[in-house]
Structures are given as structure tokens and as C-alpha cells.
Tab-separated table of C-alpha atoms in Angstrom:
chain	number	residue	atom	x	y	z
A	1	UNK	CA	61.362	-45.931	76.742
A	2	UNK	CA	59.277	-44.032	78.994
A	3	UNK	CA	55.856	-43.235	77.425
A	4	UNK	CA	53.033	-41.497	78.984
A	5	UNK	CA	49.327	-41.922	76.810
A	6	UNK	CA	46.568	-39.305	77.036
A	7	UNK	CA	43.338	-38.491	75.057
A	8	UNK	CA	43.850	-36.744	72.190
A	9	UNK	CA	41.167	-34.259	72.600
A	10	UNK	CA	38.379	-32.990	75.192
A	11	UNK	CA	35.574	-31.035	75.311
A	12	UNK	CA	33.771	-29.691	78.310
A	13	UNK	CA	30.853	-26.782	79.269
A	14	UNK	CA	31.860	-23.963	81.465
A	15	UNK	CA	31.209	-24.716	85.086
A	16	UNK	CA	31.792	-28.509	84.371
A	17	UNK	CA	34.328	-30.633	86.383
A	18	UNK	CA	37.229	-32.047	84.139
A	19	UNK	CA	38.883	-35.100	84.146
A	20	UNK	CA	41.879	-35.777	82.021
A	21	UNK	CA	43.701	-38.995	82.663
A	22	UNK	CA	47.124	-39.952	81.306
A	23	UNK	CA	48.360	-43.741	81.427
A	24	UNK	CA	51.948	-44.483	81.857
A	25	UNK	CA	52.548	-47.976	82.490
A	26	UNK	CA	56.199	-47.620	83.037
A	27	UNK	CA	56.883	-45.372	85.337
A	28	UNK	CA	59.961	-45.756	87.700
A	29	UNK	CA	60.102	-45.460	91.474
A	30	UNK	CA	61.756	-42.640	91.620
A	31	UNK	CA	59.729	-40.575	88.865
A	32	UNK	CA	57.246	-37.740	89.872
A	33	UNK	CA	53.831	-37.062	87.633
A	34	UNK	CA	54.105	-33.408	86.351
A	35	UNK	CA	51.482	-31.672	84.352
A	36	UNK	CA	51.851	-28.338	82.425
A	37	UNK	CA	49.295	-26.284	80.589
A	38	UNK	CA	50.056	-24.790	77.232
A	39	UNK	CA	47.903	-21.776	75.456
A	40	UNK	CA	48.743	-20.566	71.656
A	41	UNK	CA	51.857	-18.919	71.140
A	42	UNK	CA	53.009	-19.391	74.704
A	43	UNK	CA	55.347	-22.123	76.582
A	44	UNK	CA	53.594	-24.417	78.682
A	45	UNK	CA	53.114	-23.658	82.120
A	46	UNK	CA	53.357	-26.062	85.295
A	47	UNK	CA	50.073	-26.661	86.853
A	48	UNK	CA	50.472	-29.722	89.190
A	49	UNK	CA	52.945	-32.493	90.367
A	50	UNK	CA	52.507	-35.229	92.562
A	51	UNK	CA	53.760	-39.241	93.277
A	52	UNK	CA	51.025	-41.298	94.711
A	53	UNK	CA	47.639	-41.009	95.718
A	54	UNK	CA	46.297	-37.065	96.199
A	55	UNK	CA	47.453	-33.631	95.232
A	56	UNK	CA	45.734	-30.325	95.041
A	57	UNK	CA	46.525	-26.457	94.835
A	58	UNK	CA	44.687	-23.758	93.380
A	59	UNK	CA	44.185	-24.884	90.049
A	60	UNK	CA	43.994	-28.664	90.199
A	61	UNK	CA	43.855	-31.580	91.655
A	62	UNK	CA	45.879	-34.794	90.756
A	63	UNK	CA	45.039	-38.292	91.662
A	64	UNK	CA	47.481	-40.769	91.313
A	65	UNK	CA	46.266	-44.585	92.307
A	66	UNK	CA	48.226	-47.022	94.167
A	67	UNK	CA	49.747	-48.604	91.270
A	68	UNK	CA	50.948	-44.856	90.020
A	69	UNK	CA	50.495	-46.635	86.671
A	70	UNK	CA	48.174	-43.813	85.396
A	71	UNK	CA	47.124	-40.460	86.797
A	72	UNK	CA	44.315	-38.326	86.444
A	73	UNK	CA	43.889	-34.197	86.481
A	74	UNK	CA	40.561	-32.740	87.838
A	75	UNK	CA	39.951	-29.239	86.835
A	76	UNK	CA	36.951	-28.013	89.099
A	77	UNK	CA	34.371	-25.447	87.501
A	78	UNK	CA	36.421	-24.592	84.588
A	79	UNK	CA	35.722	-21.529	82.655
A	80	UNK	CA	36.541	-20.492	78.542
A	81	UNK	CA	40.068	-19.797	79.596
A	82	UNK	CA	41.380	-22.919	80.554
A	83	UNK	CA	41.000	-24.007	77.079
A	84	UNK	CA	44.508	-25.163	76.512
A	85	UNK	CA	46.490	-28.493	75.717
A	86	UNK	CA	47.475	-30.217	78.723
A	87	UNK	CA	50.694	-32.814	78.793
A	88	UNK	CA	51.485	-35.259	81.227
A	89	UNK	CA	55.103	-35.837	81.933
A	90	UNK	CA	56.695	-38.529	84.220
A	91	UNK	CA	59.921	-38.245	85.555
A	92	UNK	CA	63.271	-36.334	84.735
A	93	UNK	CA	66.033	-35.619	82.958
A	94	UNK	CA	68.470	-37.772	84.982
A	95	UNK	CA	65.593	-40.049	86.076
A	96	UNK	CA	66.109	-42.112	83.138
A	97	UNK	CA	68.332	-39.322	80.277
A	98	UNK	CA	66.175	-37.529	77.990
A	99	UNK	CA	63.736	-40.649	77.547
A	100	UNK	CA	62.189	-38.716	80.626
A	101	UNK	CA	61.776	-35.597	78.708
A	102	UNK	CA	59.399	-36.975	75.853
A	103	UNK	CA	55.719	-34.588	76.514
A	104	UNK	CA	53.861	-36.244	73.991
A	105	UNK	CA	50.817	-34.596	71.682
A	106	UNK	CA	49.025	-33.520	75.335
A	107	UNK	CA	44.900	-33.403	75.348
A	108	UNK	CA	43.414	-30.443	73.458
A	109	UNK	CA	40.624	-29.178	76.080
A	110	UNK	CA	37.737	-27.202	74.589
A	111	UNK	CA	35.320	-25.498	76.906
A	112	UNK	CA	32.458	-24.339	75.339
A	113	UNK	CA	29.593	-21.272	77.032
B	1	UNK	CA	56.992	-16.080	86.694
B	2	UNK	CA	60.609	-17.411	85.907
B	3	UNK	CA	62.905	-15.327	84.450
B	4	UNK	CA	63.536	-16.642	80.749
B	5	UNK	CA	64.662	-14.916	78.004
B	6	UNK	CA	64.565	-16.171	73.965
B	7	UNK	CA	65.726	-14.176	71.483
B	8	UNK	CA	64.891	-13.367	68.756
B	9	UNK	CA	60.971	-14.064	69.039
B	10	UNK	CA	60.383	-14.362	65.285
B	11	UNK	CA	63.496	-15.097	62.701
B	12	UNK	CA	62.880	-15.439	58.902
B	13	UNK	CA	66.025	-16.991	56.862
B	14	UNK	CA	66.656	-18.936	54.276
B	15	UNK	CA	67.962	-22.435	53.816
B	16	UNK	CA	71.630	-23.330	53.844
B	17	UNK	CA	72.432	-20.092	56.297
B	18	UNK	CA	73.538	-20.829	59.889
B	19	UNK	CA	71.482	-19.783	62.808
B	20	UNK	CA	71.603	-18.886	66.474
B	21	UNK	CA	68.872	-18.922	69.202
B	22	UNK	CA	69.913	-17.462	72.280
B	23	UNK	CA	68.050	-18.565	75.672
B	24	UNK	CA	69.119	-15.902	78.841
B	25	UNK	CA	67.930	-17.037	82.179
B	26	UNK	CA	68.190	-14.949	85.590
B	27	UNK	CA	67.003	-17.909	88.416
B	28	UNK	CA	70.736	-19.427	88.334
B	29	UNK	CA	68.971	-22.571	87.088
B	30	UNK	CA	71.306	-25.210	86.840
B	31	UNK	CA	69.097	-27.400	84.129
B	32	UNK	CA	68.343	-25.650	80.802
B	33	UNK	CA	67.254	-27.619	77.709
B	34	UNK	CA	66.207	-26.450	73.964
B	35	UNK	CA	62.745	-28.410	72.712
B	36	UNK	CA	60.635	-27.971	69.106
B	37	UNK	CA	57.118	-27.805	69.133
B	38	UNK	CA	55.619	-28.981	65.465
B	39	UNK	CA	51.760	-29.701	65.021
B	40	UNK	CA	51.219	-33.475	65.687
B	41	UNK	CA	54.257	-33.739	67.202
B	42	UNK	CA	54.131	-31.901	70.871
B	43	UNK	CA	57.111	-30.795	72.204
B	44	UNK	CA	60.599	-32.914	71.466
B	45	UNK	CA	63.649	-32.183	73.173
B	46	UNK	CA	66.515	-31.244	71.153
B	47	UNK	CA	69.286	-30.738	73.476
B	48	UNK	CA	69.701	-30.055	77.457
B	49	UNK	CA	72.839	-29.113	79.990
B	50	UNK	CA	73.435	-29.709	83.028
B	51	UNK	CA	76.035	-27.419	84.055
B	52	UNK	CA	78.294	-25.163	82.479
B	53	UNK	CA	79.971	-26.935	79.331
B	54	UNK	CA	77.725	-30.143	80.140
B	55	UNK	CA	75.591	-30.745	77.583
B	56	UNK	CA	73.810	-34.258	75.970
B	57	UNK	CA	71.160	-34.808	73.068
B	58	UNK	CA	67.808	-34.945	73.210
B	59	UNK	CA	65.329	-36.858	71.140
B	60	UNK	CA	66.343	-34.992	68.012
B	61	UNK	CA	69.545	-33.574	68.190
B	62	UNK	CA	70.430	-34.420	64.783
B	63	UNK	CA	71.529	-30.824	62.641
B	64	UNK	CA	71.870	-28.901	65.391
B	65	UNK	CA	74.558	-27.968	68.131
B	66	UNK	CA	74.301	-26.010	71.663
B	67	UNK	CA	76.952	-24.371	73.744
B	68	UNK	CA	76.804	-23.431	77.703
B	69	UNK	CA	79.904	-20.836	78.397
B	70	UNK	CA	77.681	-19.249	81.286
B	71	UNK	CA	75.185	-20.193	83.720
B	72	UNK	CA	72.857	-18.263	82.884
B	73	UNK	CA	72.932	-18.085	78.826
B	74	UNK	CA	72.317	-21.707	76.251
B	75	UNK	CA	72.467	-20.989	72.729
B	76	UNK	CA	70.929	-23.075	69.734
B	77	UNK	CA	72.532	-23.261	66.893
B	78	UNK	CA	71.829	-24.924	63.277
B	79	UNK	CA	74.486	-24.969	61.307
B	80	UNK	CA	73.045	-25.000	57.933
B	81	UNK	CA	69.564	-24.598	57.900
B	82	UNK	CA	66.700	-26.388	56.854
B	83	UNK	CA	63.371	-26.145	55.855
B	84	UNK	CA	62.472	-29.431	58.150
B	85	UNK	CA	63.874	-26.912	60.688
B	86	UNK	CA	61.112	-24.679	60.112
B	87	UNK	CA	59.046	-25.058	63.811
B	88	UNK	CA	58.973	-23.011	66.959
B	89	UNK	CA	61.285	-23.230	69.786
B	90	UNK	CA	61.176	-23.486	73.315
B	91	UNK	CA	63.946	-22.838	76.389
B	92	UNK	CA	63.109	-24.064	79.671
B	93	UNK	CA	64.874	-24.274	83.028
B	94	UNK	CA	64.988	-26.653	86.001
B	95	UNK	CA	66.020	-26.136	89.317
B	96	UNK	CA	68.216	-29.222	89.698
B	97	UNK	CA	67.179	-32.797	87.636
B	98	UNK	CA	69.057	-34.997	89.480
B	99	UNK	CA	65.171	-35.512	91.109
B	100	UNK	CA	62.514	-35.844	88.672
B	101	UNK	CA	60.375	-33.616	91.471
B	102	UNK	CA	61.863	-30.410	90.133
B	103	UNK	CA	59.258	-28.688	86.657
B	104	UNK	CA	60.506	-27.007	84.688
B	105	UNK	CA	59.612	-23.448	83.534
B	106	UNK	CA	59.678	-22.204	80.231
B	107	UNK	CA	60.373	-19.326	77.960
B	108	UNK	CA	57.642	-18.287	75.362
B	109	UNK	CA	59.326	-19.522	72.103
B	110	UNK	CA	60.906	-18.514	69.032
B	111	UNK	CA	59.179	-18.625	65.524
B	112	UNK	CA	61.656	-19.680	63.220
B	113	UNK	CA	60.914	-19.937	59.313
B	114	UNK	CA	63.469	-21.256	56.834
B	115	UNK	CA	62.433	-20.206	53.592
């Protein structure tokens, strides 16, 4: 059963760098690393995806070591509004059947002024 | 963003009465699934398709049923609700899934209370 592990909970100062890493010790060779964002009463949005080491856009970077048995998510600067719960997902549906699909309780980040 | 549809946004029933959520999509997405999002829980994944009459079950599929007739429409339904039922629900979309490289987008949820 694919399962992905992440911190429960963050907090953070505007203007800080933010690091959230997510462990998942079983990943296949096939399966991507996808992260989404989620704020109150919306869906959760895709930020970032990547499979081994380095990935950045506008928003985030991802860092995936050689053993792509965890990954991490670097949010530069961040401000109040990316307070949000971030999940880590690995793989797909047909990656593996709806094991794939299992988000987790994602990382509550709090950024405080 | 992607063009997803839930309706309604906010239902109110009571237990025992049968219930339809209706997820309307306008990418032509092939991959459409139904999760619940309960505190403590995240999101689990009820049911997806892939394809037109292809569905499977999800994580927790148990007292509840889906139906694909079109591309672009997957309905929810519970049968008989109940109050364990009580959570709010999310449609999302993929492009394809046969890769795991493809996100999906979703809708913004509908906040359904069995009384």
C-alpha cells in the first residue's frame, strides 16, 4: 500500500523560506511526486510535480534525492497567504489502482506577520 | 483554471433519503474521480472512471454508487443516506492516468449534511 508521511503541522514568519518534506519509502519506478495546496472551503490546487532530483516554477521548488524515497517542497519568501495544508501524493491512478490515490492528512502551514 | 462543475454547493437532507451529486466537466478529461474530505482524515477517494461506463472503487466506496453516461458529466450517488455521510465532497479530473505524471484538478466541493 502506497503511503506517503508528512509533518502534521508547520509554522513559519512571513519572508521565511519553507521546507516541507514528505517520506514515501515505497514509491514505484514509474510514480511521479505531486504536491497540491488546499485553502478553506476550496479543492486543492496543484503546485508542483517532479521524479528525481530538481524542480522549480513560480511557486516552488521540489527536491527529490537520488533514492526518490522522500521529497521535499521549498516555498521561498512566503507571505500570510500561503497559509494552507499541503499534501504530497505519489503516483497514479493506474500506477498502482486507487492505492495511488490515498493524499493523506497533508501539513497545516501557518505563517505568522 | 479547469473547468469543473459540482452541484449543488451546499445540500441539507435527512437520513434514509437518496442523494445525487452531480460533477460537469468541460476539458474532455478522460479521468474523473469523487473523494470526501473529513477533519483528521484528508481527502479519501470514493470512486473514479476511466472512461465512459468505466468505473472502480476507491478507498471507501462502501454506501455509495457512481455512473459515467457522458464524458463530460460523473454523478455521486448515496442511496440511503447517512449521517457518517455527513462530509464535503470533492470532483477532480485528470488528463489521462495511465501515467502517474498527469495532476489532477479539482472542483471546489459540495457541503453535504445528513440530518
Amino acid at each position: 500500500l502506497a503511503k506517503t508521511t508528512q509533518p502534521i503541522s508547520m509554522d513559519s514568519y512571513e519572508g521565511q523560506e519553507v521546507n516541507i518534506t514528505c517520506s514515501h519509502n515505497n514509491i514505484a519506478t514509474n510514480d511521479y511526486i505531486t504536491w497540491y495546496q488546499q485553502f478553506p472551503s476550496q479543492g486543492p490546487r496543484f503546485i508542483i510535480q517532479g521524479y528525481k532530483t530538481k524542480v522549480t516554477n513560480e511557486v516552488a521548488s521540489l527536491f527529490i534525492p537520488a533514492d526518490r524515497k522522500s521529497s521535499t517542497l521549498s516555498l521561498p519568501r512566503v507571505s500570510l497567504s500561503d497559509t494552507a495544508v499541503y499534501y504530497c501524493l505519489v503516483g497514479g491512478p493506474f500506477s498502482g489502482g486507487y492505492n495511488k490515490l490515498i493524499f493523506g492528512a497533508g501539513t497545516r502551514l501557518a505563517v505568522h506577520p | 483554471d479547469a473547468g469543473i462543475t459540482q452541484s449543488p454547493r451546499h445540500k441539507v437532507t435527512e437520513t434514509g433519503t437518496p442523494v445525487t451529486l452531480r460533477c460537469h466537466q468541460t476539458e474532455n478529461h478522460r479521468y474523473m474521480y469523487w473523494y470526501r474530505q473529513d477533519p483528521g482524515h484528508g481527502l479519501r477517494l470514493i470512486h473514479y472512471s476511466y472512461g465512459v461506463k468505466d468505473t472502480d472503487k476507491g478507498e471507501v466506496s462502501d454506501g455509495y454508487s457512481v455512473s459515467r453516461s457522458k464524458t463530460e458529466d460523473f454523478l455521486l450517488t448515496l442511496e440511503s443516506a447517512t449521517s457518517s455521510q455527513t462530509s464535503v465532497y470533492f470532483c477532480a479530473i485528470s488528463e489521462s492516468g495511465e501515467y502517474s505524471n498527469q495532476p489532477q484538478h479539482f472542483g471546489d466541493g459540495t457541503r453535504l449534511s445528513i440530518l
